[in-house]
XYZ file of C-alpha atoms in Angstrom:
572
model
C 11.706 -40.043 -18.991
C 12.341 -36.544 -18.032
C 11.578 -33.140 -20.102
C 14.644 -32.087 -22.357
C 15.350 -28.530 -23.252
C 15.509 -28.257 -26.578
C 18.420 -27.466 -28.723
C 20.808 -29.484 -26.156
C 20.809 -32.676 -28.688
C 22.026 -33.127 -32.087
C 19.478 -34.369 -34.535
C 20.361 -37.302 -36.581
C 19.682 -37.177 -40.444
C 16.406 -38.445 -41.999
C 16.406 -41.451 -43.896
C 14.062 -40.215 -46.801
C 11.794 -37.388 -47.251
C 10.395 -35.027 -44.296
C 12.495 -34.718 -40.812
C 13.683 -35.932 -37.868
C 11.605 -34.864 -34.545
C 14.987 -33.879 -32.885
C 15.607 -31.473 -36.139
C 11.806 -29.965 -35.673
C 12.735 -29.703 -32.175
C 16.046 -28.055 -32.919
C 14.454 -25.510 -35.636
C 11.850 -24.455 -33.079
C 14.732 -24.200 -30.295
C 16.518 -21.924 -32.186
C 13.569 -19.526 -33.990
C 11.636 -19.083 -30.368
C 12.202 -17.978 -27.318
C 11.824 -19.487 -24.738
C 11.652 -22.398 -26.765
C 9.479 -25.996 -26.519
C 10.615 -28.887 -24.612
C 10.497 -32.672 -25.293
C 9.920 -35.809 -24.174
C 10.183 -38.853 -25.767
C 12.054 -40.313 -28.432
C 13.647 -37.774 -31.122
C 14.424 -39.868 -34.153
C 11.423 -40.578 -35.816
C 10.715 -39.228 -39.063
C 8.203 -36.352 -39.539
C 6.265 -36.673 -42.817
C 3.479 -34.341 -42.487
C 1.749 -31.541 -39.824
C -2.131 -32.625 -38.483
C -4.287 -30.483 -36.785
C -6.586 -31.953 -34.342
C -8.754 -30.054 -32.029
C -10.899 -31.765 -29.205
C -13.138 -34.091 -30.292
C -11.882 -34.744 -34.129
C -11.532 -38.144 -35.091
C -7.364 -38.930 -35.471
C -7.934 -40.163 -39.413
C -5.071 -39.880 -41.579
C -2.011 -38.923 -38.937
C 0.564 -41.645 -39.857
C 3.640 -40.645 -39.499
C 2.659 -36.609 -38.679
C 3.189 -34.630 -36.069
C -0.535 -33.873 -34.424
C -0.758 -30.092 -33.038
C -3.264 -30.715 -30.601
C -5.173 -27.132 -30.891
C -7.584 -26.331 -27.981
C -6.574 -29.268 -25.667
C -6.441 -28.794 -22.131
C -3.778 -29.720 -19.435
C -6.481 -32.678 -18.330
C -7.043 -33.922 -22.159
C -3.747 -34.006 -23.150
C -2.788 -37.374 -21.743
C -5.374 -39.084 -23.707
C -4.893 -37.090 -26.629
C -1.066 -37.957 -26.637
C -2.334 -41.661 -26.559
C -5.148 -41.709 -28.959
C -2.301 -39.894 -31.769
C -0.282 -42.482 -30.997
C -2.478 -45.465 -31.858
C -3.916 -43.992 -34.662
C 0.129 -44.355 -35.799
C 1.107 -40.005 -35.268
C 5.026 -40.061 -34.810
C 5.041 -36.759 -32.367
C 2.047 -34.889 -31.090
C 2.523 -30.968 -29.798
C 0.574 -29.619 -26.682
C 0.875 -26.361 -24.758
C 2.744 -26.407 -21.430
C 3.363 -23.934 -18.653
C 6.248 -22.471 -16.999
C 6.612 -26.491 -15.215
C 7.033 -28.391 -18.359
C 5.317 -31.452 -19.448
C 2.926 -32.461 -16.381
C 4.044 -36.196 -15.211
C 0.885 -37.663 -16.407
C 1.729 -36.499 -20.449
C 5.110 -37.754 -20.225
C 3.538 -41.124 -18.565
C 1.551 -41.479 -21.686
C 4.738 -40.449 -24.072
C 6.302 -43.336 -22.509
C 3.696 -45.873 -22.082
C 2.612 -45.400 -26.694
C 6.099 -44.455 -27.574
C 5.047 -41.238 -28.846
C 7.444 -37.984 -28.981
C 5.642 -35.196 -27.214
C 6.583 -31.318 -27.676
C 5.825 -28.560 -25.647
C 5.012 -25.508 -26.793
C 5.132 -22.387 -24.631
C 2.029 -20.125 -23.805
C 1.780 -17.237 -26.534
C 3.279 -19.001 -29.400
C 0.287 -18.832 -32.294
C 0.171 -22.417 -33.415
C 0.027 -20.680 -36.973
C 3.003 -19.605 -36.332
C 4.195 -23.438 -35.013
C 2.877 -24.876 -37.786
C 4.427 -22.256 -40.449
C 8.255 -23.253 -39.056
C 7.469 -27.111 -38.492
C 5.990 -27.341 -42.532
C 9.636 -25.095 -43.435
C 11.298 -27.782 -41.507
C 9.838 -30.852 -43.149
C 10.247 -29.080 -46.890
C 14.247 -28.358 -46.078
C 16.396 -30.717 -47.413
C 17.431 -33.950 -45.609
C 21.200 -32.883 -45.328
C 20.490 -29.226 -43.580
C 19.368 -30.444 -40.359
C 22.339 -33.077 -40.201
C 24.645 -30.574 -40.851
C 26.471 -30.370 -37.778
C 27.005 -33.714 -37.366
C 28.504 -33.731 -41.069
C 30.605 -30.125 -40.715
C 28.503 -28.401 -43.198
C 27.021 -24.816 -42.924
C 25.465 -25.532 -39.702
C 28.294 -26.594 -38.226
C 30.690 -23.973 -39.273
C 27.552 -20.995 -38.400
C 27.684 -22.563 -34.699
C 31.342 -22.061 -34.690
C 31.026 -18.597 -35.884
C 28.321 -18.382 -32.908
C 30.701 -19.464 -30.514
C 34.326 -17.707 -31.536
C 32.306 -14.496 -32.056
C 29.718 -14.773 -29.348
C 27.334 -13.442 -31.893
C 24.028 -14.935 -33.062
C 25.094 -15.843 -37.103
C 23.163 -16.931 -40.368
C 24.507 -17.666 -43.601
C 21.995 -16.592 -46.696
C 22.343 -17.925 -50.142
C 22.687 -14.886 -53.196
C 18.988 -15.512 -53.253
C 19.093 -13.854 -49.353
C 17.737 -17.476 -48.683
C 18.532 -18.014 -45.159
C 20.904 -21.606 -45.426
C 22.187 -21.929 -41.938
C 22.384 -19.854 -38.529
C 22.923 -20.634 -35.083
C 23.612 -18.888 -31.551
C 21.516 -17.760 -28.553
C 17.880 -17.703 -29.133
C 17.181 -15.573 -26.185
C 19.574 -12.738 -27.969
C 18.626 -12.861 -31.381
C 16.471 -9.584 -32.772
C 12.986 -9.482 -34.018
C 14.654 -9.062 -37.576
C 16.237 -12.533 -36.901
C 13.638 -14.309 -35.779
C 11.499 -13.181 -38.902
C 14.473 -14.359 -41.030
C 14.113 -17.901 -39.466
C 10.583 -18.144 -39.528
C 10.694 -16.949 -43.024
C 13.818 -18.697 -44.381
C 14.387 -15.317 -45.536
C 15.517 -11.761 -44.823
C 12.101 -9.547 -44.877
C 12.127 -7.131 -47.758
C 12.255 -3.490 -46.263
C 15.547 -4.440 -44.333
C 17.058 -5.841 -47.782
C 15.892 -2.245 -49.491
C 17.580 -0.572 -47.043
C 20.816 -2.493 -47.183
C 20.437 -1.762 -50.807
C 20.222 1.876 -50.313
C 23.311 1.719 -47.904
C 25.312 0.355 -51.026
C 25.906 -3.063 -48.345
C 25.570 -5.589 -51.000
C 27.796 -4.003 -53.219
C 30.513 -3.884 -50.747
C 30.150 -7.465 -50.172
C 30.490 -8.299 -53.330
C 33.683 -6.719 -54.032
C 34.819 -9.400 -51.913
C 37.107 -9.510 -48.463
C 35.053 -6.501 -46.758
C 33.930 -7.181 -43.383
C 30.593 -4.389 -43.491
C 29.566 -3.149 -40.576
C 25.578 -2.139 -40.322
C 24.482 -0.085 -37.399
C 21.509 -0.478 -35.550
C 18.326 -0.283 -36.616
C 15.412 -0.098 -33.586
C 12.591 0.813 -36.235
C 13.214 -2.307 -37.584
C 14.209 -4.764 -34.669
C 17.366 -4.769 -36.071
C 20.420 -4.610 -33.724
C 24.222 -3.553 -34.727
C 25.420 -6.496 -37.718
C 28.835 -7.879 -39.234
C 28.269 -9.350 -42.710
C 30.878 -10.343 -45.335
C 30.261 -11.905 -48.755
C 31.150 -15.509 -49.674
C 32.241 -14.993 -53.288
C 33.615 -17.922 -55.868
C 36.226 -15.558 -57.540
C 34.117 -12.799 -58.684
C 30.888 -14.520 -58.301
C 28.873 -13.784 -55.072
C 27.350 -16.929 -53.271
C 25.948 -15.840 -50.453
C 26.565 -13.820 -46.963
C 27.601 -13.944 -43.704
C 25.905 -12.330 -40.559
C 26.922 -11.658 -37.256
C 24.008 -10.334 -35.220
C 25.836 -8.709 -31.559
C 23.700 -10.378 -29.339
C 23.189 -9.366 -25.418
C 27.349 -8.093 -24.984
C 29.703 -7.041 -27.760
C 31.341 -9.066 -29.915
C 34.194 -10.784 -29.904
C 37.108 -8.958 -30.947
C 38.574 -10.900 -33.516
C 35.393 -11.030 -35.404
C 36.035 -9.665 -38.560
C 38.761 -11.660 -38.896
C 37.146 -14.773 -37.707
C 34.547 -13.849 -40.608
C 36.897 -13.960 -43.352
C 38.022 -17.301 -42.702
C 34.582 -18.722 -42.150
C 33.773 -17.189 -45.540
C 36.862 -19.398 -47.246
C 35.432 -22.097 -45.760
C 31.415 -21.319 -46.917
C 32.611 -20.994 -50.397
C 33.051 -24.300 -51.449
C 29.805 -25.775 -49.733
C 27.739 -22.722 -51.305
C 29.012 -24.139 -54.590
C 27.833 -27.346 -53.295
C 24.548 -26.058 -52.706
C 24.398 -24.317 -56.026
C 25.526 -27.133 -58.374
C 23.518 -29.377 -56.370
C 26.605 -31.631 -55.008
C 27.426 -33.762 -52.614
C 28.961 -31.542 -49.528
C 29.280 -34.953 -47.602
C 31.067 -36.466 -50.174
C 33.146 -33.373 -50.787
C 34.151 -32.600 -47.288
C 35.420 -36.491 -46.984
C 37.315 -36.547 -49.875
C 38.903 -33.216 -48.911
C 39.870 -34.505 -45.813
C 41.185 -37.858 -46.974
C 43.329 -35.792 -49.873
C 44.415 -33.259 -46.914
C 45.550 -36.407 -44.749
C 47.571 -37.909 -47.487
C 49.496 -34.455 -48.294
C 50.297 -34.698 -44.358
C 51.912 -38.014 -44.659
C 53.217 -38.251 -48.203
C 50.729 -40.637 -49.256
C 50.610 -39.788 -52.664
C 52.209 -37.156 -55.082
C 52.178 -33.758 -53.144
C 51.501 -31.981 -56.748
C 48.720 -33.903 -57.849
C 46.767 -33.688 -54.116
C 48.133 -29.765 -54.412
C 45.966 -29.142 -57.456
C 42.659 -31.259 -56.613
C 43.187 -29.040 -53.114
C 43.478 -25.539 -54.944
C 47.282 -25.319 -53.828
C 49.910 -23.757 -55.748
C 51.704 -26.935 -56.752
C 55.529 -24.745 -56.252
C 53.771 -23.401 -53.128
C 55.429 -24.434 -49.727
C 53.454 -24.683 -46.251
C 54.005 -23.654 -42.535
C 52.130 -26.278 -40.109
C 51.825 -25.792 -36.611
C 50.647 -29.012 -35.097
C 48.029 -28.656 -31.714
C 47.531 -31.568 -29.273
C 44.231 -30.934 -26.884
C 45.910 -33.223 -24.045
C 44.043 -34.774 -21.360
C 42.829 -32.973 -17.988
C 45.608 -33.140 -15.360
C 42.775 -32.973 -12.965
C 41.184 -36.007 -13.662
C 37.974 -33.568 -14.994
C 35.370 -35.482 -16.729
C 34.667 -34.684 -20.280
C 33.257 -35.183 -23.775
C 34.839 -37.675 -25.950
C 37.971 -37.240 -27.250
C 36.530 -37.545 -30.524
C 33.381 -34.459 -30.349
C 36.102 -32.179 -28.514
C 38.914 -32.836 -31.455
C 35.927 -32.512 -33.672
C 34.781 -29.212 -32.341
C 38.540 -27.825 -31.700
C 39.087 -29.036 -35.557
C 36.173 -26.851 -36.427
C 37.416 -23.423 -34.716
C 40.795 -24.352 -35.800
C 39.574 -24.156 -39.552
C 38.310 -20.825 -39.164
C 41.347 -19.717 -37.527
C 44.069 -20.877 -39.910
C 41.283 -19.865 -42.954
C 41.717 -16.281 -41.313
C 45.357 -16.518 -41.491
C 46.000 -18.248 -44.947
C 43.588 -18.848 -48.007
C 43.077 -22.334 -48.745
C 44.745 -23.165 -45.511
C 43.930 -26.841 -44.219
C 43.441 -28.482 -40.624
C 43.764 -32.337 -40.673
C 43.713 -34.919 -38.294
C 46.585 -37.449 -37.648
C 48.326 -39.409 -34.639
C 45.331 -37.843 -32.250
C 46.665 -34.532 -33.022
C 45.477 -31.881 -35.430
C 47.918 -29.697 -37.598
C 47.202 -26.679 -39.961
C 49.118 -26.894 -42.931
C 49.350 -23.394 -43.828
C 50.187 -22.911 -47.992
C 52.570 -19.749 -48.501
C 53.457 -18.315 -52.057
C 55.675 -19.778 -53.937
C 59.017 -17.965 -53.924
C 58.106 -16.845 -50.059
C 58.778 -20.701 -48.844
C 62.711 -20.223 -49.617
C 62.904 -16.699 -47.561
C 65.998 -16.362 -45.867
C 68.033 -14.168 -43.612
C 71.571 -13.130 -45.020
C 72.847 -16.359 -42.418
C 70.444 -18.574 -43.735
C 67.104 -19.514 -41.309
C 64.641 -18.393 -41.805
C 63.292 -14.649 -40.758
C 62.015 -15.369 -36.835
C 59.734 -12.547 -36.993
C 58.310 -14.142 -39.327
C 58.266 -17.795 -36.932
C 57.122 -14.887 -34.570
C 53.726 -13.829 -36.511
C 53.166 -17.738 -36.527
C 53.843 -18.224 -33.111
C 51.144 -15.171 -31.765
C 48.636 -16.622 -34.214
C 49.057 -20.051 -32.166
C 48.853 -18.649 -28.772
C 45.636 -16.873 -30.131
C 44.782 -20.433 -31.069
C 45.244 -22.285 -27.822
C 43.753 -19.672 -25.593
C 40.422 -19.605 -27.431
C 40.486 -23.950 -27.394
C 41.544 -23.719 -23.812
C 38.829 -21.460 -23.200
C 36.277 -23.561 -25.233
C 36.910 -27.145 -24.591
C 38.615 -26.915 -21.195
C 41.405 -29.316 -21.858
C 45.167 -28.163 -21.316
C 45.889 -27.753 -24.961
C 49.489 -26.890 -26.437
C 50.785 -26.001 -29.836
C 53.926 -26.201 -32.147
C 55.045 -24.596 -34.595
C 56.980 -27.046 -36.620
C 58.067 -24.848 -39.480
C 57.771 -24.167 -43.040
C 57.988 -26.815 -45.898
C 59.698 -25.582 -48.723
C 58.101 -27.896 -51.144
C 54.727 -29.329 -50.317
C 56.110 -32.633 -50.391
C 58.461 -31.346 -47.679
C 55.231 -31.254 -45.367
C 55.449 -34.960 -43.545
C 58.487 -34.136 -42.691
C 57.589 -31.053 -41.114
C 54.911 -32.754 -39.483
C 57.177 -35.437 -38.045
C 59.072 -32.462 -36.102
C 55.772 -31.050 -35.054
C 54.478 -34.350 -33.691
C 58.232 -34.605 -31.838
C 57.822 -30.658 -30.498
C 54.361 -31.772 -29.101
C 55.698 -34.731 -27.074
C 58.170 -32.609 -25.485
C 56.439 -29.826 -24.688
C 53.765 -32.613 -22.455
C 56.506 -32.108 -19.999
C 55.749 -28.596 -19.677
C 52.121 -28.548 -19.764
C 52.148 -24.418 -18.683
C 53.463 -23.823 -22.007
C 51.389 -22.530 -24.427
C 53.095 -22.684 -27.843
C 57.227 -23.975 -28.614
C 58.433 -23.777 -31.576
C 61.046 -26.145 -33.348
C 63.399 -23.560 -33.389
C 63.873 -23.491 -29.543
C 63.180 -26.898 -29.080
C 65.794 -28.072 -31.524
C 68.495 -28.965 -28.703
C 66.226 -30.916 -27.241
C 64.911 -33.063 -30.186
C 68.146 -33.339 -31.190
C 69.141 -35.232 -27.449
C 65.598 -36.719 -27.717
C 66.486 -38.136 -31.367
C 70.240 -39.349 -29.479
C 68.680 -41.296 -26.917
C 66.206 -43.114 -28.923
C 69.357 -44.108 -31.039
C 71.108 -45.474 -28.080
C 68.154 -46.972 -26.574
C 68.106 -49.172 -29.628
C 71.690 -49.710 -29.378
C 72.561 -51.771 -26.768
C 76.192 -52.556 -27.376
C 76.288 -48.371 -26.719
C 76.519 -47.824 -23.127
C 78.665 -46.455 -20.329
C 78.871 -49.912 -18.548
C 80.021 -47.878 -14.903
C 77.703 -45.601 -15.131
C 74.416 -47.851 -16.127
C 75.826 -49.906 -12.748
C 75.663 -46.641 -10.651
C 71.775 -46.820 -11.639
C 70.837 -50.107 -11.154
C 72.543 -49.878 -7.982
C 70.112 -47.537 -6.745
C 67.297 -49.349 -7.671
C 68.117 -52.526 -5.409
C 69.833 -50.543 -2.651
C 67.176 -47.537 -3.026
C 69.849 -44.874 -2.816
C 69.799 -41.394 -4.993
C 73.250 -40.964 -6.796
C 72.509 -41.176 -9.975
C 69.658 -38.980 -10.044
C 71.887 -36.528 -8.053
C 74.584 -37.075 -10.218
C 72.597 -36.351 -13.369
C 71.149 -32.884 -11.713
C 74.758 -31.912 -10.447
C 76.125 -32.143 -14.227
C 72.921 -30.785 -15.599
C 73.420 -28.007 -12.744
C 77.071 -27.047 -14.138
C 78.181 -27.884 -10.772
C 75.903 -25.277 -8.799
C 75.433 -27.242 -5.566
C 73.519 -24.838 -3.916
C 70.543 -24.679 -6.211
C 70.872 -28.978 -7.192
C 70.641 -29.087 -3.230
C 67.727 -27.177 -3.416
C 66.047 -29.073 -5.814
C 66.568 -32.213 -4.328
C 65.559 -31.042 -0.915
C 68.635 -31.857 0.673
C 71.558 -30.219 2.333
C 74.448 -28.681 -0.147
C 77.184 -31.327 1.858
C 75.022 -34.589 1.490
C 74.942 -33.404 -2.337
C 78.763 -33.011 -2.406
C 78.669 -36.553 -0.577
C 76.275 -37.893 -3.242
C 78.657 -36.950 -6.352
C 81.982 -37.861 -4.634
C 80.477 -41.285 -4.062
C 79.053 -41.710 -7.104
C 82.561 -40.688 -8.682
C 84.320 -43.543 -6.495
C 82.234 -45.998 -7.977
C 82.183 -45.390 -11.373
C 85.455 -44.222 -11.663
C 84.117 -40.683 -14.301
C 86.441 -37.510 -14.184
C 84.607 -34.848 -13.784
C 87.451 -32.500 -15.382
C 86.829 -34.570 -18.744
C 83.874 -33.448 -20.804
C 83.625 -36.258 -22.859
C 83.021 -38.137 -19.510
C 80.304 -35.718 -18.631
C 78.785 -36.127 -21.696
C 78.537 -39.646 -21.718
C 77.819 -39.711 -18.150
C 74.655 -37.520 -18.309
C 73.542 -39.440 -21.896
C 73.799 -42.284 -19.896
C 72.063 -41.262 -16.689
C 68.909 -39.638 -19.311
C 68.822 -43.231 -20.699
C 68.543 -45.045 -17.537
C 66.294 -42.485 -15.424
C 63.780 -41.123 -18.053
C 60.966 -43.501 -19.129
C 61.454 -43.436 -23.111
C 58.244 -43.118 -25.728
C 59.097 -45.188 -28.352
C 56.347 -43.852 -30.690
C 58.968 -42.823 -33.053
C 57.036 -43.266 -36.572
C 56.056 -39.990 -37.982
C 52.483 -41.546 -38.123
C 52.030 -43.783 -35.237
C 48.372 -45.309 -34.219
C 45.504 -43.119 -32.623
């Protein structure tokens, strides 16, 4: 059983009243610094904060956490064990720079018994003040991560701006934060501990006319530094319900600057916080409402249902149309161990909502085929915008297409996978959109053959979908076939010879035989050998161009593996 750092585990959920010892644990991690450590098991259920100092019987502990004031290093294995059968669920002691001593996690292990560590210095006032505001939160907040509520989307804020966030109720109620706790302020850590922003920093944000700004909606605010007050240089921006405030956003610049993008990283996460501050306002069910959003997102994606009907439960324009770019996180080439494929589509799914809600309002990321697309809704009117030929404006594919690569570099960069986008196009109707997403999930699969490409676009891959979609069709035609040329391949195979893979490169090559040489490592006359016997046996003319064409579809058929996943919403 070895000594955990804390805030390196996700607390699970409560089942009734109080919390979870890995949500105390978390709390603490994130309001001190350094913070305590742990050892032992982190799911029991907190009900209640004991204090027992040397000595004091252990009467009424069941199911608390015991601080252990005024214990020594040599008590505290006996302590830890006496809490324990007197039925404690965690007990805290102090510890020194070396963690838990091996003869306190001994006893942790031997009764069962969670045991926290609490650094030298920390006032067990203080300890106690932040474990009883842990216990009297409600069950949901400290699950929130795992159920992509406020916590969840304030650690993403952490992590695109590299910023230490909260997000405060339009009480000033402090709902959510998350980021370094070695880099947040004095005025943050007060905020924690308190569950509130301290008064003379809200009177001055009141002078500075801040709160008025934010309420006007869309303003990212910026408020300077403020040493007096342990305050360093902030980002806030209000989360409004039309023109009712909710609640704000912070963005605390930790020990570097922040990101660059950050105020428009902001705006999207403040789409996003509006409906689950309504949530906590009316008193709803955010669970319940993020899963049904998600189910009613997945069924516009593949035509489930009525594309108006899901339009207006979603807050969509029902004439509106939709751009969706589809992103695929692909495996390691490498061979690179890491997370799950489910908690890295999770967290990409995450950053990718408050990227698209940046871009588009009421914008939507959704999960399908083990890819994840944004469907993007655009006016209505603005779907049907044409060029005086017809297709649609590419700079406006081109505003799309930067807003992807900004996209994958930042998932790159965070979840360390080789991940690629496409944009598939714009929908004109929303019940246009599976389609679209059909061409996306096509783009994807043929950009996996050039993994060092970032973003494609269906525009430039058309050609190739379009041979893609051809060879599918003759793969499941049999009776279609160049019978001479099929023979050329299976020829090589038993004899182990090259033509037809020369062959196809020579045609592909218009005839250079220089560079096909290259490519196949060989000299330019055993290529011109290659083609003149491959020719003799199969009897093409190389002057036709029907023969070329049905030569190469052919030779594609025959030497390219083919990925029959050709439903628009095949199995994960």
């Amino acid at each position: 059983m070895n000594d955990i750092l804390l805030g390196t585990a996700e607390p699970a959920a409560p089942a009734r009243g109080g919390a979870t010892v890995g949500a105390v644990v978390r709390r603490l991690a994130d309001a001190l610094s350094p913070g305590p450590v742990l050892c032992g098991p982190d799911d029991g259920v907190i009900g209640d904060v004991a204090i027992a100092e040397p000595g004091e019987p252990l009467d009424g502990v069941t199911g608390a956490l015991v601080l252990a004031v005024g214990t020594r290093a040599a008590q505290a294995p006996a302590t830890v064990a006496e809490a324990a059968a007197a039925g404690a669920v965690a007990v805290a002691v102090r510890v020194g720079d070396d963690g838990l001593p091996p003869e306190v996690r001994a006893a942790a292990q031997d009764a069962g018994v969670a045991v926290l560590g609490l650094p030298r210095g920390l006032r067990w006032d203080r300890a106690e003040a932040e474990i009883r505001t842990a216990l009297a939160a409600p069950a949901g907040v400290f699950a929130a991560a795992r159920d992509g509520d406020l916590f969840s989307l304030a650690q993403t804020v952490a992590t695109l701006t590299q910023g230490v966030v909260s997000i405060e109720d339009g009480a000033h109620r402090v709902m959510a934060y998350a980021g370094s706790g070695d880099e947040a302020d004095e005025l943050r850590r007060r905020s924690i501990l308190g569950r509130s922003c301290p008064e003379p920093y809200l009177a001055l944000l009141r002078r500075l006319g801040v709160y008025q700004r934010v309420r006007e909606g869309g303003e990212v605010v910026v408020v300077a530094e403020q040493p007096e007050m342990g305050a360093r240089r902030r980002l806030v921006i209000g989360v409004n319900a039309g023109r009712r405030p909710l609640g704000t956003i912070w963005v605390q610049e930790g020990a570097g600057p922040l990101a660059e993008q950050a105020p428009d990283l902001l705006r999207g996460a403040a789409r996003i916080a509006a409906t689950q501050l309504v949530d906590h306002y009316f008193q709803g069910d955010a669970g319940a409402r993020l899963a049904s959003r998600e189910e009613l997102s997945h069924s516009l994606l593949t035509g489930r249902f009525e594309a108006s009907a899901l339009a207006a439960h979603l807050g969509i324009d029902p004439a509106a149309g939709a751009d969706v770019v589809a992103v695929d996180l692909r495996e390691p080439a490498d061979g690179t161990a890491r997370p799950a494929a489910d908690t890295r589509r999770a967290e990409a799914a995450g950053i990718m909502s408050v990227h698209a809600a940046a871009l588009r309002e009421n914008a939507l990321v959704v999960h399908a085929c083990g890819q994840l697309y944004a469907i993007l809704p655009t006016p209505a009117g603005s779907a049907r915008t044409r060029t005086a030929d017809g297709p649609r404006d590419p700079a406006d594919e081109g505003h799309l297409v930067r807003w992807a690569g900004e996209l994958v570099a930042t998932l790159r960069r965070l979840t360390g996978t080789p991940v690629q986008a496409a944009v598939a196009g714009r929908a004109e109707r929303l019940s246009d959109v599976p389609s679209v997403k059909l061409r996306g999930h096509h783009a994807l699969r043929l950009l996996a053959r050039t993994p060092e490409e970032a973003v494609g676009t269906h525009t430039r891959l058309a050609p190739a979908l379009l041979v893609d979609d051809v060879l599918d069709l003759l793969d499941r035609t049999p009776r279609l076939r160049f019978p001479a040329v099929a023979a050329l391949a299976a020829r090589d195979r038993e004899q182990g010879t090259d033509l037809a893979r020369s062959l196809l490169l020579y045609l592909d090559g218009f005839g250079d035989v220089t560079a096909v040489a290259g490519r196949l490592n060989v000299h330019p006359n055993t290529l011109r050998y290659r083609v003149r016997r491959a020719v003799a046996l199969t009897g093409l003319d190389l002057a036709d161009p029907e023969h070329r064409l049905a030569a190469t579809l052919q030779l594609r058929l025959d030497l390219n593996a083919r990925d029959h996943t050709d439903t628009a919403f095949p199995e994960v």
